[in-house]
PDB file of C-alpha atoms and ligand atoms in Angstrom:
ATOM      1  CA  MET A1441      16.717  -9.909  14.961  1.00 66.00           C
ATOM      2  CA  THR A1442      14.194 -11.301  12.874  1.00 85.00           C
ATOM      3  CA  ALA A1443      13.486 -10.336   9.501  1.00 96.00           C
ATOM      4  CA  HIS A1444       9.293  -9.606   8.694  1.00 98.00           C
ATOM      5  CA  THR A1445       8.204  -9.784   5.196  1.00 98.00           C
ATOM      6  CA  CYS A1446       5.869  -7.257   4.851  1.00 98.00           C
ATOM      7  CA  TYR A1447       3.293  -5.442   2.435  1.00 98.00           C
ATOM      8  CA  ILE A1448       2.753  -1.980   1.884  1.00 98.00           C
ATOM      9  CA  GLY A1449      -0.291  -0.338   0.100  1.00 98.00           C
ATOM     10  CA  LEU A1450       0.425   3.097  -2.172  1.00 98.00           C
ATOM     11  CA  GLY A1451      -1.904   5.479  -3.421  1.00 97.00           C
ATOM     12  CA  SER A1452      -1.436   9.241  -5.051  1.00 96.00           C
ATOM     13  CA  ASN A1453      -4.184  10.918  -6.699  1.00 96.00           C
ATOM     14  CA  LEU A1454      -2.465  14.308  -6.829  1.00 93.00           C
ATOM     15  CA  SER A1455       0.682  15.911  -8.292  1.00 92.00           C
ATOM     16  CA  GLN A1456       1.798  13.050 -10.925  1.00 94.00           C
ATOM     17  CA  PRO A1457       0.712  10.174  -8.915  1.00 96.00           C
ATOM     18  CA  ALA A1458       2.715   7.047 -10.745  1.00 95.00           C
ATOM     19  CA  GLU A1459       5.623   9.727 -10.159  1.00 95.00           C
ATOM     20  CA  GLN A1460       4.712   9.750  -6.416  1.00 95.00           C
ATOM     21  CA  LEU A1461       4.578   6.073  -6.351  1.00 96.00           C
ATOM     22  CA  HIS A1462       7.981   5.656  -8.589  1.00 95.00           C
ATOM     23  CA  GLN A1463       9.811   8.528  -6.209  1.00 96.00           C
ATOM     24  CA  ALA A1464       8.198   6.711  -2.654  1.00 97.00           C
ATOM     25  CA  VAL A1465       9.332   2.866  -3.416  1.00 97.00           C
ATOM     26  CA  ASN A1466      12.825   4.840  -4.430  1.00 96.00           C
ATOM     27  CA  SER A1467      12.970   6.115  -0.838  1.00 97.00           C
ATOM     28  CA  MET A1468      11.668   2.626   0.648  1.00 98.00           C
ATOM     29  CA  ALA A1469      14.877   1.060  -0.488  1.00 97.00           C
ATOM     30  CA  GLN A1470      16.691   3.746   1.338  1.00 97.00           C
ATOM     31  CA  ILE A1471      15.223   3.077   4.693  1.00 98.00           C
ATOM     32  CA  GLU A1472      17.600   1.166   7.297  1.00 98.00           C
ATOM     33  CA  LEU A1473      17.364  -2.540   7.645  1.00 98.00           C
ATOM     34  CA  THR A1474      15.058  -3.049   5.112  1.00 98.00           C
ATOM     35  CA  THR A1475      15.113  -4.306   1.221  1.00 98.00           C
ATOM     36  CA  VAL A1476      12.303  -3.642  -1.110  1.00 98.00           C
ATOM     37  CA  ARG A1477      12.024  -7.249  -2.681  1.00 97.00           C
ATOM     38  CA  LYS A1478       8.408  -6.929  -4.816  1.00 97.00           C
ATOM     39  CA  CYS A1479       6.199  -4.278  -7.136  1.00 96.00           C
ATOM     40  CA  SER A1480       2.770  -4.839  -8.103  1.00 96.00           C
ATOM     41  CA  SER A1481       2.255  -2.953 -11.479  1.00 95.00           C
ATOM     42  CA  LEU A1482       0.299   0.315 -11.151  1.00 96.00           C
ATOM     43  CA  TYR A1483      -3.205   0.364 -11.010  1.00 97.00           C
ATOM     44  CA  SER A1484      -5.437   3.477 -11.838  1.00 97.00           C
ATOM     45  CA  SER A1485      -9.098   3.183  -9.712  1.00 98.00           C
ATOM     46  CA  LYS A1486     -11.823   4.523  -9.096  1.00 97.00           C
ATOM     47  CA  PRO A1487     -12.026   6.971  -6.249  1.00 97.00           C
ATOM     48  CA  MET A1488     -12.802   4.857  -2.456  1.00 96.00           C
ATOM     49  CA  GLY A1489     -14.647   7.738  -0.503  1.00 93.00           C
ATOM     50  CA  PRO A1490     -16.166  11.567  -2.319  1.00 93.00           C
ATOM     51  CA  GLN A1491     -16.200  10.886  -5.494  1.00 94.00           C
ATOM     52  CA  ASP A1492     -15.515  14.340  -6.734  1.00 93.00           C
ATOM     53  CA  GLN A1493     -11.700  13.877  -7.064  1.00 95.00           C
ATOM     54  CA  PRO A1494      -9.473  12.301  -9.593  1.00 96.00           C
ATOM     55  CA  ASP A1495      -8.840   8.343 -10.082  1.00 97.00           C
ATOM     56  CA  TYR A1496      -6.066   6.981  -7.647  1.00 97.00           C
ATOM     57  CA  VAL A1497      -2.983   5.343  -9.039  1.00 97.00           C
ATOM     58  CA  ASN A1498      -2.110   2.274  -6.719  1.00 98.00           C
ATOM     59  CA  ALA A1499       0.242  -0.555  -6.310  1.00 97.00           C
ATOM     60  CA  VAL A1500       1.566  -3.371  -3.439  1.00 98.00           C
ATOM     61  CA  VAL A1501       5.135  -3.429  -2.839  1.00 98.00           C
ATOM     62  CA  GLU A1502       7.312  -6.370  -0.754  1.00 98.00           C
ATOM     63  CA  ILE A1503       9.486  -5.625   1.711  1.00 98.00           C
ATOM     64  CA  GLU A1504      11.998  -7.274   3.870  1.00 98.00           C
ATOM     65  CA  THR A1505      12.807  -5.439   7.303  1.00 98.00           C
ATOM     66  CA  ASN A1506      14.180  -5.961  10.507  1.00 98.00           C
ATOM     67  CA  LEU A1507      12.661  -2.804  11.951  1.00 98.00           C
ATOM     68  CA  THR A1508       9.880  -3.111  14.243  1.00 98.00           C
ATOM     69  CA  PRO A1509       6.006  -2.191  13.181  1.00 98.00           C
ATOM     70  CA  HIS A1510       6.272   1.123  14.760  1.00 98.00           C
ATOM     71  CA  ALA A1511       9.715   1.903  13.268  1.00 98.00           C
ATOM     72  CA  LEU A1512       8.652   0.654   9.861  1.00 98.00           C
ATOM     73  CA  LEU A1513       5.001   3.169  10.299  1.00 98.00           C
ATOM     74  CA  ALA A1514       7.593   6.057  11.154  1.00 98.00           C
ATOM     75  CA  ALA A1515       9.961   5.243   8.045  1.00 98.00           C
ATOM     76  CA  MET A1516       6.855   5.437   6.114  1.00 98.00           C
ATOM     77  CA  GLN A1517       4.899   8.459   7.198  1.00 96.00           C
ATOM     78  CA  LYS A1518       8.798  10.760   6.775  1.00 96.00           C
ATOM     79  CA  ILE A1519       8.451   9.370   3.377  1.00 97.00           C
ATOM     80  CA  GLU A1520       4.401  11.070   2.715  1.00 95.00           C
ATOM     81  CA  LEU A1521       6.210  14.291   4.893  1.00 93.00           C
ATOM     82  CA  ASP A1522       8.681  14.450   2.613  1.00 94.00           C
ATOM     83  CA  GLN A1523       6.655  14.357  -0.583  1.00 92.00           C
ATOM     84  CA  GLY A1524       4.897  17.003   0.591  1.00 82.00           C
ATOM     85  CA  ARG A1525       1.612  15.074   2.159  1.00 74.00           C
ATOM     86  CA  VAL A1526      -0.408  17.785   4.019  1.00 74.00           C
ATOM     87  CA  ARG A1527      -2.889  15.882   5.935  1.00 69.00           C
ATOM     88  CA  LYS A1528      -6.360  18.399   5.350  1.00 67.00           C
ATOM     89  CA  GLY A1529      -9.944  18.449   7.356  1.00 67.00           C
ATOM     90  CA  GLN A1530     -11.723  16.223   4.391  1.00 76.00           C
ATOM     91  CA  ARG A1531     -12.541  12.468   5.204  1.00 81.00           C
ATOM     92  CA  TRP A1532     -11.131  10.693   2.464  1.00 85.00           C
ATOM     93  CA  GLY A1533     -10.678  13.597   0.304  1.00 85.00           C
ATOM     94  CA  PRO A1534      -7.213  13.578  -2.497  1.00 87.00           C
ATOM     95  CA  ARG A1535      -4.039  13.212  -1.423  1.00 89.00           C
ATOM     96  CA  THR A1536      -0.187  13.293  -2.996  1.00 93.00           C
ATOM     97  CA  LEU A1537       0.534   9.963  -1.784  1.00 95.00           C
ATOM     98  CA  ASP A1538      -0.855   7.160   0.920  1.00 95.00           C
ATOM     99  CA  LEU A1539       1.906   4.624   2.291  1.00 97.00           C
ATOM    100  CA  ASP A1540       0.026   1.739   4.306  1.00 98.00           C
ATOM    101  CA  ILE A1541       1.121  -0.911   5.808  1.00 98.00           C
ATOM    102  CA  LEU A1542      -0.830  -3.613   5.424  1.00 98.00           C
ATOM    103  CA  LEU A1543       0.575  -6.975   6.513  1.00 98.00           C
ATOM    104  CA  PHE A1544       3.624  -7.226   9.220  1.00 98.00           C
ATOM    105  CA  GLY A1545       4.503 -10.550   8.558  1.00 98.00           C
ATOM    106  CA  ASN A1546       1.452 -12.595  10.206  1.00 97.00           C
ATOM    107  CA  GLN A1547       0.983 -10.176  13.396  1.00 98.00           C
ATOM    108  CA  VAL A1548      -1.983  -8.634  14.360  1.00 98.00           C
ATOM    109  CA  ILE A1549      -1.227  -5.015  16.004  1.00 98.00           C
ATOM    110  CA  GLU A1550      -4.069  -2.971  17.692  1.00 97.00           C
ATOM    111  CA  SER A1551      -2.536  -0.226  18.865  1.00 96.00           C
ATOM    112  CA  GLN A1552      -3.456   3.265  18.953  1.00 95.00           C
ATOM    113  CA  ASP A1553      -1.332   5.088  15.945  1.00 95.00           C
ATOM    114  CA  LEU A1554      -1.192   1.350  14.213  1.00 97.00           C
ATOM    115  CA  THR A1555      -3.795  -1.282  12.946  1.00 98.00           C
ATOM    116  CA  ILE A1556      -2.455  -4.199  11.230  1.00 98.00           C
ATOM    117  CA  PRO A1557      -3.611  -5.858   9.174  1.00 97.00           C
ATOM    118  CA  HIS A1558      -4.700  -2.514   7.592  1.00 97.00           C
ATOM    119  CA  VAL A1559      -8.835  -1.811   8.405  1.00 94.00           C
ATOM    120  CA  GLY A1560     -10.106  -1.643   5.235  1.00 93.00           C
ATOM    121  CA  MET A1561      -7.702  -3.992   2.960  1.00 97.00           C
ATOM    122  CA  LYS A1562     -10.470  -6.536   2.894  1.00 97.00           C
ATOM    123  CA  SER A1563     -12.434  -5.216   1.180  1.00 97.00           C
ATOM    124  CA  ARG A1564     -10.511  -2.755  -1.376  1.00 98.00           C
ATOM    125  CA  GLU A1565      -9.975  -3.937  -4.829  1.00 98.00           C
ATOM    126  CA  PHE A1566      -7.141  -1.626  -5.410  1.00 98.00           C
ATOM    127  CA  VAL A1567      -5.008  -4.228  -2.445  1.00 98.00           C
ATOM    128  CA  LEU A1568      -6.751  -6.970  -2.961  1.00 98.00           C
ATOM    129  CA  PHE A1569      -5.591  -7.063  -7.055  1.00 98.00           C
ATOM    130  CA  PRO A1570      -2.239  -5.713  -6.899  1.00 98.00           C
ATOM    131  CA  LEU A1571      -1.239  -7.583  -3.600  1.00 98.00           C
ATOM    132  CA  HIS A1572      -2.416 -10.767  -5.093  1.00 98.00           C
ATOM    133  CA  GLU A1573      -0.280  -9.621  -8.259  1.00 97.00           C
ATOM    134  CA  ILE A1574       2.590 -10.206  -6.058  1.00 98.00           C
ATOM    135  CA  ALA A1575       1.609 -12.707  -3.586  1.00 98.00           C
ATOM    136  CA  PRO A1576      -0.574 -15.192  -4.597  1.00 98.00           C
ATOM    137  CA  ASP A1577      -0.367 -17.438  -2.645  1.00 98.00           C
ATOM    138  CA  LEU A1578      -0.673 -15.357   0.975  1.00 98.00           C
ATOM    139  CA  VAL A1579      -2.561 -16.442   3.761  1.00 98.00           C
ATOM    140  CA  LEU A1580      -3.412 -13.330   5.769  1.00 97.00           C
ATOM    141  CA  PRO A1581      -3.201 -13.576   9.497  1.00 97.00           C
ATOM    142  CA  CYS A1582      -7.602 -14.427   9.906  1.00 96.00           C
ATOM    143  CA  GLY A1583      -6.374 -17.483   8.328  1.00 97.00           C
ATOM    144  CA  ASN A1584      -8.402 -17.134   4.572  1.00 97.00           C
ATOM    145  CA  SER A1585      -6.156 -16.949   1.378  1.00 98.00           C
ATOM    146  CA  LEU A1586      -6.084 -13.806  -0.006  1.00 98.00           C
ATOM    147  CA  ILE A1587      -7.402 -15.592  -3.397  1.00 98.00           C
ATOM    148  CA  PHE A1588     -10.628 -15.851  -1.003  1.00 98.00           C
ATOM    149  CA  VAL A1589     -10.485 -12.531   0.169  1.00 97.00           C
ATOM    150  CA  LEU A1590     -10.205 -11.636  -3.752  1.00 97.00           C
ATOM    151  CA  ASN A1591     -13.066 -13.483  -4.614  1.00 97.00           C
ATOM    152  CA  SER A1592     -15.560 -11.527  -2.927  1.00 96.00           C
ATOM    153  CA  VAL A1593     -14.566  -7.941  -3.889  1.00 98.00           C
ATOM    154  CA  SER A1594     -15.471  -6.588  -7.423  1.00 97.00           C
ATOM    155  CA  ARG A1595     -13.062  -5.043  -9.923  1.00 97.00           C
ATOM    156  CA  ASN A1596     -14.711  -1.577  -9.253  1.00 97.00           C
ATOM    157  CA  GLY A1597     -13.316  -0.058 -12.828  1.00 96.00           C
ATOM    158  CA  LEU A1598      -9.671  -0.957 -11.952  1.00 98.00           C
ATOM    159  CA  VAL A1599      -6.869  -1.071 -14.461  1.00 97.00           C
ATOM    160  CA  LYS A1600      -3.738  -2.640 -14.620  1.00 95.00           C
ATOM    161  CA  PHE A1601      -1.618   0.354 -16.792  1.00 90.00           C
ATOM    162  CA  GLU A1602       2.039  -0.336 -15.955  1.00 79.00           C
ATOM    163  CA  GLN A1603       4.457  -3.326 -15.490  1.00 74.00           C
ATOM    164  CA  ASP A1604       6.744  -2.253 -12.242  1.00 69.00           C
ATOM    165  CA  VAL A1605       5.966   0.462 -10.087  1.00 70.00           C
ATOM    166  CA  LYS A1606      10.014   0.374  -9.963  1.00 65.00           C
ATOM    167  CA  SER A1607      11.701  -0.679 -12.815  1.00 57.00           C
ATOM    168  CA  GLU A1608      14.449  -2.806 -10.806  1.00 51.00           C
ATOM    169  CA  CYS A1609      11.814  -4.830  -9.457  1.00 58.00           C
TER     170      CYS A1609
HETATM  171  N1  ROI B 829      -9.710   5.673  -3.309  1.00 50.13           N
HETATM  172  C1  ROI B 829      -8.809   4.608  -4.062  1.00 50.13           C
HETATM  173  N2  ROI B 829      -9.302   4.063  -5.221  1.00 50.13           N
HETATM  174  N3  ROI B 829      -7.680   4.627  -3.818  1.00 50.13           N
HETATM  175  C2  ROI B 829      -6.718   5.448  -2.266  1.00 50.13           C
HETATM  176  O1  ROI B 829      -5.779   4.684  -2.522  1.00 50.13           O
HETATM  177  C3  ROI B 829      -8.010   5.592  -1.723  1.00 50.13           C
HETATM  178  N4  ROI B 829      -6.794   6.128  -0.576  1.00 50.13           N
HETATM  179  C4  ROI B 829      -8.054   6.579   0.335  1.00 50.13           C
HETATM  180  C5  ROI B 829      -9.229   6.502   0.511  1.00 50.13           C
HETATM  181  C6  ROI B 829      -9.424   8.413   0.319  1.00 50.13           C
HETATM  182  C7  ROI B 829      -9.699   5.966   1.386  1.00 50.13           C
HETATM  183  N5  ROI B 829      -9.825   6.520  -0.647  1.00 50.13           N
HETATM  184  C8  ROI B 829      -9.116   5.859  -2.380  1.00 50.13           C
HETATM  185  O2  ROI B 829      -7.335   7.092   1.576  1.00 50.13           O
END
């Protein structure tokens, strides 16, 4: 089996968001064949989408896994559900926990339920800045360096507010 280095984006703006993220990282550490390697700080970000919702807390973690992309997706969705995620009608509405697989090694995947690299990650400051904190030399599957992509987005009020999403990191 081959181990892949993957990056997961975490976001929450309901029910004590920072706690949601801490809990999620603890749960990720329990996933079979998977190790949590690095965690970014927690960041406060302005909502992308409807503005009549609370600010978000975001972070990115690096994991190493021997799972397949779809098995990893299932594991992430289980954590979301365990933490009370309810999929409501409103597009881009508030949420207790979002776990997005941003990158899976250098793979490009376009299946019905999984798109990697994550759609939109290149334009989201709340993904790019935390990702850069833990992987400053990263090169994306498209061949662009993370720093190149990062330089094209504004911080849009993004603020780092807590050192580590998980104290053990
Ligand atoms: N906005 C921010 N700032 N952070 C998120 O994690 C986030 N997640 C989402 C939408 C609703 C698009 N907006 C977000 O899913």
